[in-house]
């Protein structure tokens, strides 16, 4: 069974290959997505290491001159997706792309490939090092609003956790711009409407894009003056971990010129971590920067302090207590949103379902920090979900049914690299 699934997973990656880069799934997401590709590289590495590095290389080809690596690279126009290149109208890099970024797991994936590989892998990382450092610099400079202690986000899509109720605080504060062009959503053509974000959420997503276009995608203006500005424990902890991993790579490469800068980024994040601590929830939560208000629910990103080796012992204990509370309510960990919250929906995109890539990094962090029982439960729950339902984009946390995209690349990749009980590599 596991062997059969391993073969199915390899077939999915090969089928979703568009010539050196991989689409998350056919039709619904027909381009190269940023953090999807990084996880996909881990999957390819189990049977084709050159192809794994190529995935990362092609992602770097989309980097903007200012250092940002966008969330989507549009190598060609595809009518199956909205909003495509004609809506974003960016010109920051070699290809048309989204005008925002995505959680920077890239450096951590590079380190994982180096650790499981050899001299050749280190050579590949050496060739990419400066571009990745430039991207991290962009986050710390262009996405840190004036006077704010942490890196923030300007669009729910930048967090990768698109319609998580976390973002309602920021979205509630903004109006839909009456100047947005009429548009036709394509996601609800390919997926069930009950599993996708609402029309009002989409109107606001498009409003933020319009603001970005109106300021010529000046990223500092988008951060400081844009309609949406929130701090995200997901981006915060993922970047903190990625800075640590990039520093580890710098040490392997003898890049002493980068040590102080990376250590500075890490120290800034360590100091800023308390900004995300919500005492009412006893957890790290998303926060609206302009009002200072916290989101009142435990999301899967709230479970990431271990991954970043962050937080005080009391904060880590609070995080574990929340995971225990939630484990008693759901059949599969880790739901993307709090099952005790009124807006929990176990089948709707980021309002409840379990996401493979979140389970992967949460479990990794828990294992590293000695929380081995929970770490193993989180890994096994993803394995059970895939064995029950197949390679879906995400899964209903109560029933285990697959949701939204089928034959999904990061699910296949993480099965091969991590969740499968039968590792063949
Ligand atoms: C989408 O279109 O749903 C994407 O998640 C945006 O990145």
Tab-separated table of C-alpha atoms and ligand atoms in Angstrom:
chain	number	residue	atom	x	y	z
A	1	UNK	CA	0.000	0.000	0.000
A	2	UNK	CA	2.687	2.500	1.056
A	3	UNK	CA	4.858	1.405	-1.862
A	4	UNK	CA	1.944	1.904	-4.218
A	5	UNK	CA	1.355	5.372	-2.765
A	6	UNK	CA	5.051	6.158	-3.186
A	7	UNK	CA	4.743	5.402	-6.889
A	8	UNK	CA	1.541	7.449	-7.159
A	9	UNK	CA	3.320	10.359	-5.486
A	10	UNK	CA	6.235	10.217	-7.924
A	11	UNK	CA	3.777	10.061	-10.816
A	12	UNK	CA	1.964	13.168	-9.537
A	13	UNK	CA	5.196	15.140	-9.337
A	14	UNK	CA	6.190	14.045	-12.823
A	15	UNK	CA	2.741	14.849	-14.233
A	16	UNK	CA	2.709	18.304	-12.629
A	17	UNK	CA	6.170	19.073	-14.037
A	18	UNK	CA	5.923	21.859	-16.624
A	19	UNK	CA	9.540	21.677	-17.738
A	20	UNK	CA	11.747	22.327	-14.706
A	21	UNK	CA	9.091	23.736	-12.440
A	22	UNK	CA	6.002	22.118	-10.969
A	23	UNK	CA	2.453	23.429	-10.783
A	24	UNK	CA	0.699	22.763	-7.446
A	25	UNK	CA	-2.138	21.039	-9.332
A	26	UNK	CA	-3.403	21.129	-12.901
A	27	UNK	CA	-5.977	23.820	-13.790
A	28	UNK	CA	-6.742	25.287	-10.320
A	29	UNK	CA	-3.134	26.520	-9.883
A	30	UNK	CA	-1.489	26.470	-13.316
A	31	UNK	CA	1.719	28.412	-12.490
A	32	UNK	CA	4.779	28.110	-10.263
A	33	UNK	CA	3.957	28.973	-6.639
A	34	UNK	CA	6.705	30.008	-4.244
A	35	UNK	CA	6.466	27.854	-1.103
A	36	UNK	CA	4.820	25.020	-3.026
A	37	UNK	CA	7.961	24.705	-5.134
A	38	UNK	CA	10.239	24.636	-2.112
A	39	UNK	CA	8.320	21.702	-0.595
A	40	UNK	CA	8.152	20.030	-3.999
A	41	UNK	CA	11.968	20.093	-4.129
A	42	UNK	CA	12.044	17.866	-1.031
A	43	UNK	CA	9.881	15.318	-2.836
A	44	UNK	CA	11.923	15.322	-6.044
A	45	UNK	CA	15.085	14.915	-3.952
A	46	UNK	CA	13.924	11.416	-2.979
A	47	UNK	CA	14.303	10.200	-6.570
A	48	UNK	CA	15.928	12.933	-8.669
A	49	UNK	CA	18.221	15.368	-6.859
A	50	UNK	CA	19.059	17.393	-9.983
A	51	UNK	CA	15.379	17.966	-10.572
A	52	UNK	CA	14.979	19.098	-6.939
A	53	UNK	CA	17.625	21.792	-7.355
A	54	UNK	CA	16.201	22.775	-10.731
A	55	UNK	CA	12.833	23.484	-9.074
A	56	UNK	CA	14.572	25.914	-6.717
A	57	UNK	CA	16.650	27.425	-9.509
A	58	UNK	CA	13.559	28.211	-11.577
A	59	UNK	CA	11.905	29.814	-8.571
A	60	UNK	CA	14.896	32.108	-8.144
A	61	UNK	CA	14.546	33.125	-11.792
A	62	UNK	CA	11.430	35.012	-10.730
A	63	UNK	CA	13.251	37.179	-8.179
A	64	UNK	CA	12.626	40.901	-8.415
A	65	UNK	CA	15.451	43.430	-8.592
A	66	UNK	CA	14.521	44.551	-5.070
A	67	UNK	CA	15.103	40.982	-3.769
A	68	UNK	CA	11.488	39.830	-3.394
A	69	UNK	CA	10.666	36.364	-4.656
A	70	UNK	CA	7.015	36.609	-5.685
A	71	UNK	CA	4.296	34.224	-4.628
A	72	UNK	CA	3.475	33.202	-8.219
A	73	UNK	CA	5.595	33.270	-11.370
A	74	UNK	CA	3.524	33.570	-14.537
A	75	UNK	CA	5.654	32.091	-17.286
A	76	UNK	CA	2.662	32.159	-19.647
A	77	UNK	CA	-0.891	33.407	-19.467
A	78	UNK	CA	-3.409	30.738	-18.482
A	79	UNK	CA	-7.153	31.411	-18.681
A	80	UNK	CA	-7.753	28.827	-15.930
A	81	UNK	CA	-6.524	31.189	-13.201
A	82	UNK	CA	-7.726	34.483	-11.772
A	83	UNK	CA	-6.048	36.885	-11.015
A	84	UNK	CA	-3.458	36.363	-13.735
A	85	UNK	CA	-0.632	38.584	-15.012
A	86	UNK	CA	-2.917	41.150	-16.644
A	87	UNK	CA	-4.447	41.901	-13.240
A	88	UNK	CA	-1.195	42.100	-11.262
A	89	UNK	CA	0.676	44.145	-13.920
A	90	UNK	CA	4.073	43.778	-12.265
A	91	UNK	CA	7.463	44.383	-13.839
A	92	UNK	CA	9.839	43.870	-10.907
A	93	UNK	CA	11.667	40.833	-12.297
A	94	UNK	CA	12.366	38.812	-15.432
A	95	UNK	CA	8.835	37.333	-15.568
A	96	UNK	CA	5.361	38.666	-14.912
A	97	UNK	CA	4.463	37.631	-11.364
A	98	UNK	CA	2.408	38.318	-8.290
A	99	UNK	CA	3.335	41.532	-6.491
A	100	UNK	CA	3.633	39.967	-3.038
A	101	UNK	CA	5.746	37.166	-1.588
A	102	UNK	CA	5.061	33.972	0.377
A	103	UNK	CA	6.444	32.233	3.497
A	104	UNK	CA	10.217	31.885	2.922
A	105	UNK	CA	10.835	28.178	3.512
A	106	UNK	CA	13.460	28.171	0.730
A	107	UNK	CA	16.619	28.402	2.902
A	108	UNK	CA	15.343	25.674	5.226
A	109	UNK	CA	14.712	23.401	2.257
A	110	UNK	CA	18.229	24.128	0.975
A	111	UNK	CA	19.666	23.124	4.343
A	112	UNK	CA	17.611	19.920	4.359
A	113	UNK	CA	18.939	19.035	0.899
A	114	UNK	CA	22.526	19.752	1.983
A	115	UNK	CA	22.136	17.644	5.121
A	116	UNK	CA	20.721	14.684	3.216
A	117	UNK	CA	23.194	15.097	0.343
A	118	UNK	CA	26.823	15.794	-0.304
A	119	UNK	CA	29.368	18.216	-1.740
A	120	UNK	CA	27.345	18.722	-4.903
A	121	UNK	CA	24.357	19.906	-2.870
A	122	UNK	CA	26.546	22.380	-1.014
A	123	UNK	CA	27.792	23.623	-4.378
A	124	UNK	CA	24.210	24.186	-5.528
A	125	UNK	CA	23.449	26.107	-2.338
A	126	UNK	CA	26.559	28.218	-2.821
A	127	UNK	CA	25.309	29.322	-6.241
A	128	UNK	CA	21.956	30.381	-4.719
A	129	UNK	CA	23.130	31.850	-1.445
A	130	UNK	CA	23.281	35.543	-2.420
A	131	UNK	CA	19.852	35.532	-3.989
A	132	UNK	CA	18.284	33.959	-0.916
A	133	UNK	CA	20.048	36.405	1.405
A	134	UNK	CA	18.739	39.268	-0.726
A	135	UNK	CA	15.208	37.928	-0.332
A	136	UNK	CA	15.506	37.700	3.455
A	137	UNK	CA	16.889	41.267	3.460
A	138	UNK	CA	13.823	42.360	1.499
A	139	UNK	CA	11.514	40.871	4.131
A	140	UNK	CA	13.366	42.579	6.964
A	141	UNK	CA	13.531	45.952	5.222
A	142	UNK	CA	10.547	46.308	2.904
A	143	UNK	CA	8.021	44.264	4.923
A	144	UNK	CA	8.840	45.705	8.320
A	145	UNK	CA	6.534	48.702	8.729
A	146	UNK	CA	7.902	51.877	10.270
A	147	UNK	CA	8.061	51.450	14.038
A	148	UNK	CA	6.936	47.801	14.087
A	149	UNK	CA	9.176	45.185	15.739
A	150	UNK	CA	8.353	42.343	13.353
A	151	UNK	CA	8.069	41.565	9.665
A	152	UNK	CA	4.431	41.924	8.573
A	153	UNK	CA	2.208	41.098	5.670
A	154	UNK	CA	0.180	43.219	3.272
A	155	UNK	CA	-2.102	40.577	1.756
A	156	UNK	CA	-3.627	37.371	3.173
A	157	UNK	CA	-2.224	35.507	0.150
A	158	UNK	CA	1.305	36.476	1.197
A	159	UNK	CA	0.902	34.393	4.361
A	160	UNK	CA	-0.080	31.345	2.301
A	161	UNK	CA	-3.019	30.921	4.741
A	162	UNK	CA	-5.356	32.785	2.417
A	163	UNK	CA	-8.773	32.973	4.071
A	164	UNK	CA	-7.837	32.005	7.615
A	165	UNK	CA	-10.181	33.878	9.994
A	166	UNK	CA	-6.970	35.452	11.382
A	167	UNK	CA	-7.152	37.968	8.522
A	168	UNK	CA	-10.714	39.121	9.144
A	169	UNK	CA	-9.389	41.746	11.581
A	170	UNK	CA	-7.382	43.422	8.840
A	171	UNK	CA	-9.977	42.858	6.110
A	172	UNK	CA	-12.774	44.304	8.281
A	173	UNK	CA	-10.867	47.568	8.515
A	174	UNK	CA	-10.743	48.015	4.748
A	175	UNK	CA	-13.361	48.884	2.150
A	176	UNK	CA	-13.737	47.317	-1.252
A	177	UNK	CA	-12.347	49.813	-3.776
A	178	UNK	CA	-15.195	50.777	-6.087
A	179	UNK	CA	-12.662	51.174	-8.867
A	180	UNK	CA	-11.836	47.463	-9.113
A	181	UNK	CA	-12.678	46.035	-12.523
A	182	UNK	CA	-15.480	43.446	-12.715
A	183	UNK	CA	-13.905	39.986	-12.646
A	184	UNK	CA	-14.763	36.308	-12.967
A	185	UNK	CA	-13.369	33.951	-10.373
A	186	UNK	CA	-11.903	30.745	-11.759
A	187	UNK	CA	-11.207	28.953	-8.455
A	188	UNK	CA	-14.910	28.244	-7.957
A	189	UNK	CA	-15.078	26.733	-11.461
A	190	UNK	CA	-12.449	24.152	-10.431
A	191	UNK	CA	-13.388	23.663	-6.758
A	192	UNK	CA	-16.536	23.520	-4.647
A	193	UNK	CA	-17.662	26.991	-3.573
A	194	UNK	CA	-18.203	25.748	0.012
A	195	UNK	CA	-14.487	25.017	0.263
A	196	UNK	CA	-13.167	28.316	-1.090
A	197	UNK	CA	-12.988	31.949	0.167
A	198	UNK	CA	-16.090	34.160	-0.065
A	199	UNK	CA	-16.928	36.800	-2.697
A	200	UNK	CA	-16.342	39.647	-0.211
A	201	UNK	CA	-12.926	38.223	0.662
A	202	UNK	CA	-12.048	38.085	-3.040
A	203	UNK	CA	-13.193	41.676	-3.558
A	204	UNK	CA	-10.814	42.716	-0.798
A	205	UNK	CA	-7.953	40.603	-2.154
A	206	UNK	CA	-8.415	42.367	-5.492
A	207	UNK	CA	-8.650	45.770	-3.781
A	208	UNK	CA	-5.170	45.236	-2.280
A	209	UNK	CA	-3.835	44.279	-5.716
A	210	UNK	CA	-5.296	47.494	-7.123
A	211	UNK	CA	-3.522	49.497	-4.414
A	212	UNK	CA	-0.222	47.769	-5.287
A	213	UNK	CA	-0.719	48.602	-8.965
A	214	UNK	CA	-1.635	52.208	-8.146
A	215	UNK	CA	1.662	52.719	-6.270
A	216	UNK	CA	3.650	50.987	-9.037
A	217	UNK	CA	4.359	48.057	-6.701
A	218	UNK	CA	6.522	50.244	-4.480
A	219	UNK	CA	6.853	47.677	-1.701
A	220	UNK	CA	7.627	50.121	1.100
A	221	UNK	CA	4.508	52.125	0.251
A	222	UNK	CA	2.456	48.945	0.036
A	223	UNK	CA	3.664	48.038	3.534
A	224	UNK	CA	3.309	51.434	5.180
A	225	UNK	CA	0.286	52.852	3.349
A	226	UNK	CA	-1.555	49.799	1.981
A	227	UNK	CA	-5.111	48.890	2.992
A	228	UNK	CA	-4.119	45.736	4.930
A	229	UNK	CA	-1.301	45.329	7.457
A	230	UNK	CA	-1.054	42.411	9.839
A	231	UNK	CA	1.661	40.507	11.656
A	232	UNK	CA	1.592	36.760	11.080
A	233	UNK	CA	3.102	34.139	13.401
A	234	UNK	CA	3.502	31.982	10.272
A	235	UNK	CA	5.756	34.360	8.361
A	236	UNK	CA	7.488	35.443	11.582
A	237	UNK	CA	8.485	31.946	12.704
A	238	UNK	CA	9.198	30.625	9.209
A	239	UNK	CA	11.499	33.568	8.442
A	240	UNK	CA	13.203	33.269	11.826
A	241	UNK	CA	13.882	29.596	11.159
A	242	UNK	CA	15.019	30.374	7.607
A	243	UNK	CA	17.426	33.043	8.892
A	244	UNK	CA	18.910	30.504	11.308
A	245	UNK	CA	19.199	27.927	8.509
A	246	UNK	CA	20.754	30.435	6.114
A	247	UNK	CA	23.287	31.341	8.798
A	248	UNK	CA	24.111	27.632	9.183
A	249	UNK	CA	24.637	27.439	5.405
A	250	UNK	CA	26.782	30.601	5.494
A	251	UNK	CA	28.995	28.892	8.070
A	252	UNK	CA	29.331	25.766	5.906
A	253	UNK	CA	30.278	27.960	2.958
A	254	UNK	CA	32.636	30.162	4.938
A	255	UNK	CA	30.573	33.229	4.038
A	256	UNK	CA	31.711	35.253	7.040
A	257	UNK	CA	30.628	38.451	5.281
A	258	UNK	CA	26.997	37.402	5.936
A	259	UNK	CA	27.287	36.259	9.563
A	260	UNK	CA	26.577	39.589	11.281
A	261	UNK	CA	23.719	40.532	9.006
A	262	UNK	CA	21.944	37.196	9.492
A	263	UNK	CA	22.579	37.214	13.219
A	264	UNK	CA	21.086	40.723	13.273
A	265	UNK	CA	17.923	39.460	11.544
A	266	UNK	CA	17.632	36.604	14.053
A	267	UNK	CA	18.127	38.904	17.058
A	268	UNK	CA	15.497	41.304	15.703
A	269	UNK	CA	13.007	38.431	15.378
A	270	UNK	CA	13.849	37.089	18.842
A	271	UNK	CA	13.177	40.509	20.361
A	272	UNK	CA	10.006	40.942	18.304
A	273	UNK	CA	8.470	37.557	19.159
A	274	UNK	CA	6.590	38.889	22.210
A	275	UNK	CA	4.686	41.254	19.915
A	276	UNK	CA	2.749	38.211	18.670
A	277	UNK	CA	1.971	36.768	22.097
A	278	UNK	CA	-1.744	36.983	22.852
A	279	UNK	CA	-2.216	36.534	26.632
A	280	UNK	CA	-5.977	35.955	26.203
A	281	UNK	CA	-5.351	32.871	24.082
A	282	UNK	CA	-2.089	31.890	25.809
A	283	UNK	CA	-0.738	31.552	22.274
A	284	UNK	CA	1.059	33.331	19.446
A	285	UNK	CA	-1.657	34.872	17.274
A	286	UNK	CA	-1.952	37.096	14.231
A	287	UNK	CA	-2.227	40.792	15.064
A	288	UNK	CA	-3.585	43.797	13.226
A	289	UNK	CA	-0.722	46.287	13.275
A	290	UNK	CA	-2.712	49.527	13.074
A	291	UNK	CA	-5.185	48.700	15.848
A	292	UNK	CA	-2.911	46.393	17.860
A	293	UNK	CA	-5.810	43.913	18.099
A	294	UNK	CA	-5.086	40.185	18.281
A	295	UNK	CA	-6.887	37.448	16.439
A	296	UNK	CA	-8.693	35.284	19.010
A	297	UNK	CA	-8.035	31.766	17.803
A	298	UNK	CA	-5.258	29.202	17.616
A	299	UNK	CA	-4.290	28.663	13.978
A	300	UNK	CA	-1.786	26.126	12.634
A	301	UNK	CA	0.744	29.002	12.484
A	302	UNK	CA	0.330	29.394	16.252
A	303	UNK	CA	1.962	25.966	16.574
A	304	UNK	CA	5.232	27.097	14.966
A	305	UNK	CA	7.373	28.554	17.808
A	306	UNK	CA	9.155	25.200	18.192
A	307	UNK	CA	10.128	25.242	14.505
A	308	UNK	CA	11.799	28.630	15.034
A	309	UNK	CA	13.297	27.647	18.412
A	310	UNK	CA	11.421	30.674	19.760
A	311	UNK	CA	9.410	31.716	22.787
A	312	UNK	CA	9.879	31.406	26.533
A	313	UNK	CA	9.237	28.111	28.375
A	314	UNK	CA	5.856	29.498	29.502
A	315	UNK	CA	4.929	30.471	25.935
A	316	UNK	CA	5.883	27.031	24.677
A	317	UNK	CA	3.816	25.418	27.432
A	318	UNK	CA	0.837	27.603	26.486
A	319	UNK	CA	1.272	26.479	22.877
A	320	UNK	CA	1.342	22.811	23.907
A	321	UNK	CA	-1.747	23.270	26.101
A	322	UNK	CA	-3.595	24.680	23.104
A	323	UNK	CA	-2.491	21.784	20.889
A	324	UNK	CA	-3.733	19.341	23.562
A	325	UNK	CA	-7.067	21.148	23.785
A	326	UNK	CA	-7.465	20.964	20.018
A	327	UNK	CA	-6.294	17.336	19.758
A	328	UNK	CA	-9.238	16.362	21.960
A	329	UNK	CA	-11.678	17.982	19.497
A	330	UNK	CA	-10.540	16.873	16.049
A	331	UNK	CA	-9.794	13.550	14.432
A	332	UNK	CA	-6.685	14.755	12.606
A	333	UNK	CA	-4.065	17.297	13.696
A	334	UNK	CA	-3.266	20.151	13.046
A	335	UNK	CA	-6.385	22.045	11.940
A	336	UNK	CA	-5.690	25.351	10.231
A	337	UNK	CA	-8.173	27.105	12.502
A	338	UNK	CA	-9.361	26.735	16.061
A	339	UNK	CA	-12.248	24.229	16.433
A	340	UNK	CA	-13.536	26.231	19.421
A	341	UNK	CA	-13.946	29.384	17.319
A	342	UNK	CA	-17.347	30.314	15.898
A	343	UNK	CA	-15.980	30.622	12.362
A	344	UNK	CA	-14.383	27.160	12.317
A	345	UNK	CA	-15.348	25.242	9.163
A	346	UNK	CA	-13.567	21.886	8.848
A	347	UNK	CA	-13.887	21.751	5.038
A	348	UNK	CA	-13.276	25.385	3.996
A	349	UNK	CA	-9.737	26.094	2.822
A	350	UNK	CA	-7.876	27.780	5.764
A	351	UNK	CA	-10.863	27.830	8.164
A	352	UNK	CA	-10.231	24.318	9.511
A	353	UNK	CA	-8.661	21.770	7.144
A	354	UNK	CA	-5.309	20.116	7.823
A	355	UNK	CA	-2.551	21.283	5.466
A	356	UNK	CA	0.354	18.919	4.641
A	357	UNK	CA	3.112	21.543	4.598
A	358	UNK	CA	2.035	22.972	7.958
A	359	UNK	CA	2.043	19.509	9.534
A	360	UNK	CA	5.543	18.992	8.145
A	361	UNK	CA	7.144	22.077	9.668
A	362	UNK	CA	5.143	21.932	12.920
A	363	UNK	CA	6.165	18.308	13.446
A	364	UNK	CA	9.778	19.036	12.578
A	365	UNK	CA	9.909	21.787	15.199
A	366	UNK	CA	8.182	19.692	17.865
A	367	UNK	CA	10.597	16.801	17.285
A	368	UNK	CA	13.647	19.053	17.466
A	369	UNK	CA	12.491	20.515	20.777
A	370	UNK	CA	11.861	17.107	22.371
A	371	UNK	CA	8.053	16.993	21.965
A	372	UNK	CA	8.361	13.686	20.184
A	373	UNK	CA	4.898	12.245	20.912
A	374	UNK	CA	3.043	15.181	19.396
A	375	UNK	CA	5.585	15.368	16.568
A	376	UNK	CA	4.890	11.763	15.651
A	377	UNK	CA	1.122	12.176	15.980
A	378	UNK	CA	1.211	15.122	13.563
A	379	UNK	CA	3.238	13.105	11.051
A	380	UNK	CA	1.067	10.011	11.392
A	381	UNK	CA	-2.145	12.016	11.071
A	382	UNK	CA	-1.013	13.302	7.698
A	383	UNK	CA	-0.049	9.766	6.653
A	384	UNK	CA	-3.511	8.492	7.701
A	385	UNK	CA	-5.182	11.286	5.745
A	386	UNK	CA	-3.275	10.473	2.575
A	387	UNK	CA	-3.880	6.730	2.998
A	388	UNK	CA	-7.602	7.358	3.489
A	389	UNK	CA	-8.265	10.020	0.855
A	390	UNK	CA	-5.298	10.395	-1.493
A	391	UNK	CA	-3.109	13.328	-2.464
A	392	UNK	CA	-5.442	16.265	-1.852
A	393	UNK	CA	-4.444	19.875	-1.269
A	394	UNK	CA	-5.794	19.715	2.305
A	395	UNK	CA	-8.142	17.565	4.387
A	396	UNK	CA	-11.268	17.904	6.506
A	397	UNK	CA	-9.927	17.774	10.065
A	398	UNK	CA	-13.036	15.939	11.365
A	399	UNK	CA	-13.812	13.414	8.620
A	400	UNK	CA	-10.464	13.063	6.861
A	401	UNK	CA	-12.088	13.701	3.466
A	402	UNK	CA	-9.847	15.380	0.895
A	403	UNK	CA	-10.579	19.031	0.051
A	404	UNK	CA	-10.111	21.203	-3.047
A	405	UNK	CA	-7.119	20.405	-5.325
A	406	UNK	CA	-6.489	16.769	-6.294
A	407	UNK	CA	-3.162	15.165	-7.263
A	408	UNK	CA	-1.493	17.934	-5.334
A	409	UNK	CA	2.262	18.405	-5.639
A	410	UNK	CA	3.245	19.325	-2.089
A	411	UNK	CA	1.124	16.502	-0.649
A	412	UNK	CA	2.891	14.027	-2.942
A	413	UNK	CA	6.302	15.552	-2.175
A	414	UNK	CA	5.857	15.497	1.579
A	415	UNK	CA	4.531	11.968	1.480
A	416	UNK	CA	7.754	10.870	-0.231
A	417	UNK	CA	10.124	12.989	1.835
A	418	UNK	CA	8.530	12.635	5.228
A	419	UNK	CA	5.081	11.157	5.877
A	420	UNK	CA	5.346	7.800	4.143
A	421	UNK	CA	6.066	4.993	6.615
A	422	UNK	CA	8.019	3.361	3.823
A	423	UNK	CA	10.868	5.717	2.930
A	424	UNK	CA	12.545	4.311	-0.157
A	425	UNK	CA	15.173	6.991	-0.579
B	1	LIG	C1	-5.142	31.314	-4.739
B	1	LIG	O1	-5.327	31.789	-5.857
B	1	LIG	O2	-6.007	30.699	-4.107
B	1	LIG	C2	-3.807	31.368	-4.169
B	1	LIG	O3	-3.737	30.747	-2.943
B	1	LIG	C3	-3.196	32.713	-4.133
B	1	LIG	O4	-1.855	32.526	-3.877
